Amino acid sequence: MEPQWRPVSYPLSPSFIFLLVATSYTWLIPVASPQRIPTDPQAAPEYAHSIRLDGDIILGGLFPVHARGDRGTPCGELKKEKGIHRLEAMMFAIDLINKDPELLPNITLGARILDTCSRDTYALEQSLTFVQALIERDGSDVRCANGDPPIFTKPDKIVGVIGAAASSVSIMVANILRLFKIPQISYASTAPELSDNTRYDFFSRVVPPDSYQAQAMMDIVTAMEWNYVSTLASEGNYGESGVEAFIQISRETGGVCIAQSLKIPREPRPGEFDKIIRRLLETSNARAIIMFANEDDIRRVLDAAKRNNQTGHFLWVGSDSWGSKISPVIGQERVAEGAITILPKRASVDAFDRYFRSRSLSNNRRNVWFAEFWEENFNCKLGMHGKRPGSLKKCTGLEKVGRDSSYEQEGKVQFVMDAVYAMAHALHRMHRELCYGYPGLCPRMANNIDGKELLNHIRAVNFNGSAGTPVVFNENGDAPGRYDIFQYQITNRSTAEYRVIGSWTNKLHLKVEAMRWRMGDPSFPASVCSLPCRTGERKKVVKGVPCCWHCERCEGYHFQASEFTCELCPYEKRPDANRTGCTPIPIIKLEWHSPWAIVPVFIAMLGIIATSFVIVTFVRYNDTPIVRASGREMSYVLLTGIFLCYAITFLMIATPDVGVCSLRRIFLGLGMCFSYAALLTKTNRIHRIFEQGKKSVTAPRFISPASQLVITFSLISVQLLGVFVWFAVDPPHTVVDYGEQRTQDPMAARGVLKCDISDLSLICSLGYSILLMVTCTVYAIKTRGVPETFNEAKPIGFTMYTTCIIWLAFIPIFFGTSQSAERMYIQTTTLTISLSLSASVSLGMLYMPKVYIILFHPEQNVPKRKRSFKAIVTAATMSGKLTQKGGDRPNGEVKTELCESMETNTSSTKMTYVSYSNHAM
């Protein structure tokens, strides 16, 4: 009876019913027993889209034997390498296991291999074959046409599945298999999503997941110092999950920014790839393109880059879907030059090469697609029913793989064999545990193999695979990450090839010296948003794009504290030349060789020489009339003050220390105090003498030399008392003033070593001397009417007027330069010169005329007749009267009357110096 197809209903679990409804799948089961697969490839086989190998234990297999079909067609052209090579690898591994006396002894492995046609929905439909044996059937309501009860074909019971290749297919199939607790081991699916043990708990794989691959690609990008990249993914689980894993790692580790993340549609429209290239060029600095795409999309992207004249611009970093394949780069070698690709570490299996080269139409009838492969591989046609149309040559059947056609082992053959062996080792461990000492399958395994228990044994396997590398699984069913890193290079002979430039096993090992870029250039190309900032510049990151920034120099006294911040140096430091740290600001002082010091020192030395000369002259001619008339005691005090005014210059320029600072405090105002205390005493004495003379002929008190010295040193003691109080309140010490020469340019900044004497302290120190000077000037004005013949009143007056002018000029110069960078030099020079000029005025006006007469006109240095105090007062009174008359007389009359009056009162015709220092009080 011919088998008839009728719908059969089975009691299913609710989740599986939901799945069937959601995917709108039903299937038909024949009511009669099916025939075995015919050996004639031209016959119409029942299992036209599957391979069945008998055995005690049956494994399922899912392979992309055909490509995705065009619209309305599930399957397209044959895939020779990815389809035929891989499924032959599974059958070859099963043959080896069945011949191995140590692995599953007395147990034969069988297989049921299906074609996924590279489409997830079609693969799901095919994979329902694997679960038929696990579905409970109810045939009570089903009858054959003659009324007999139906005879159901016993479907193969699949204990585990090898596959699938594409991650999207594995995800779809894994959702079915987990419901029936069928373990699944993939040889090529790398989507990170499949590592989720809560959703895909029965899924394992002998290839590392893309999360490892993404980490390896991230390590490559980091090693190349690229921080601005774009990603490109084929639509689907593989591409999208790979890019998602890469982006997630970039977020976690930082340092790499994604400029654009583009997706290639499943069904790209015309011009789609040109549009993608234009989109990538919008962020032209992101030259590195991270690609998780299938080889067809890779080829079309490279072709679009070539059409848009972008050869050499993009830096391709391809995933294992590119690997070391030739098909994506044929005819596009220049645009692909320099591409870095990654591939799970693998090795060619020599035994499989010998096996596959020996396959022929006669010895490989178990492969229902081998005839189609034969036609495709040798470009010939098998009889009238051959699948290749056109007037092609007929196949003889004597062709030989590798001799009459090119042959290269497909890259995943090793992993297919490892997946089969992993399943076999797990079954062997399970058999040893459940059927220890029992030859063949014991009842516990023959009746039902628990998928959960088998899964536990799969996760526990540990053996050396077909390439000699360990095959192990982690708790999520993932294999360890082991990759080879390739670069597509064009040699000097213009031949292009993939060269191994490194490896990745949890860590990147890159042979930088082996890398070559366009036209053999060994230098690294850049893929950065912004160039690195120079030293001393901080990054001002563009908001939302941490890999893009503007460089801002650390200005002023700021240094580059970190990549993103500038900080202010401590007050006593300045940035170094690179502005990466701070260095101490150089400390300076007024040097002896500085022009600011040479001038005041020269003036001071001349003054000291002149003062010393005057002192020596006065000492030598101490008893002469001129010296005695000048008041010897007060003159020596005044000359001492003048000497100190000159000498203070050397203390002001000397290197500051505690001793120098102490001497500065003492002598800074002491010299002026000596000078003006003596002059004030002199002018006060003259003023009192003539004021007293207007009232009576009695001499005023305290005009003797001893009294004058007491008054002078009493005034000086006030200055010394103030200095000692200053010592007690604020002991002298040195400071480094970093603010005085803190210029806008830090390199010109200097710290000034000086004594801790503020401007206010300086004014206070000189203030008392200035008070004496002003008082002395007042008395000089009051005694301006004293006749020229009476002592030194007028020279003292001129001295004080000039001194006041000097110090009035000093004040604006000294305080007006307080903000100048040359403040220390200007103020020190101004102060010392002012002191020297004051001393010079006193020395020149008061003593130089006397020294001149002593040395060059000794005839005038003779004793004169002494006059009484009454004569002196009378002369002063007469001088005052004549002065008053001078306003009403013609010029010259006053002088005549004065001379007449003087002749009346004294017989001397010439009284240049009059001494009254020895008069009684």
Short mmCIF file of C-alpha atoms in Angstrom, two decimals, residues 50 57 152 156 362 601 706 787:
data_model
loop_
_atom_site.label_atom_id
_atom_site.label_comp_id
_atom_site.label_asym_id
_atom_site.label_seq_id
_atom_site.Cartn_x
_atom_site.Cartn_y
_atom_site.Cartn_z
CA SER A 50 18.76 14.81 5.11
CA ILE A 57 22.91 6.24 19.44
CA PHE A 152 3.47 4.59 12.73
CA ASP A 156 14.96 8.26 15.27
CA SER A 362 30.88 5.43 -5.79
CA VAL A 601 77.97 102.20 46.40
CA ALA A 706 78.21 119.83 77.35
CA PRO A 787 73.69 138.11 60.17
#
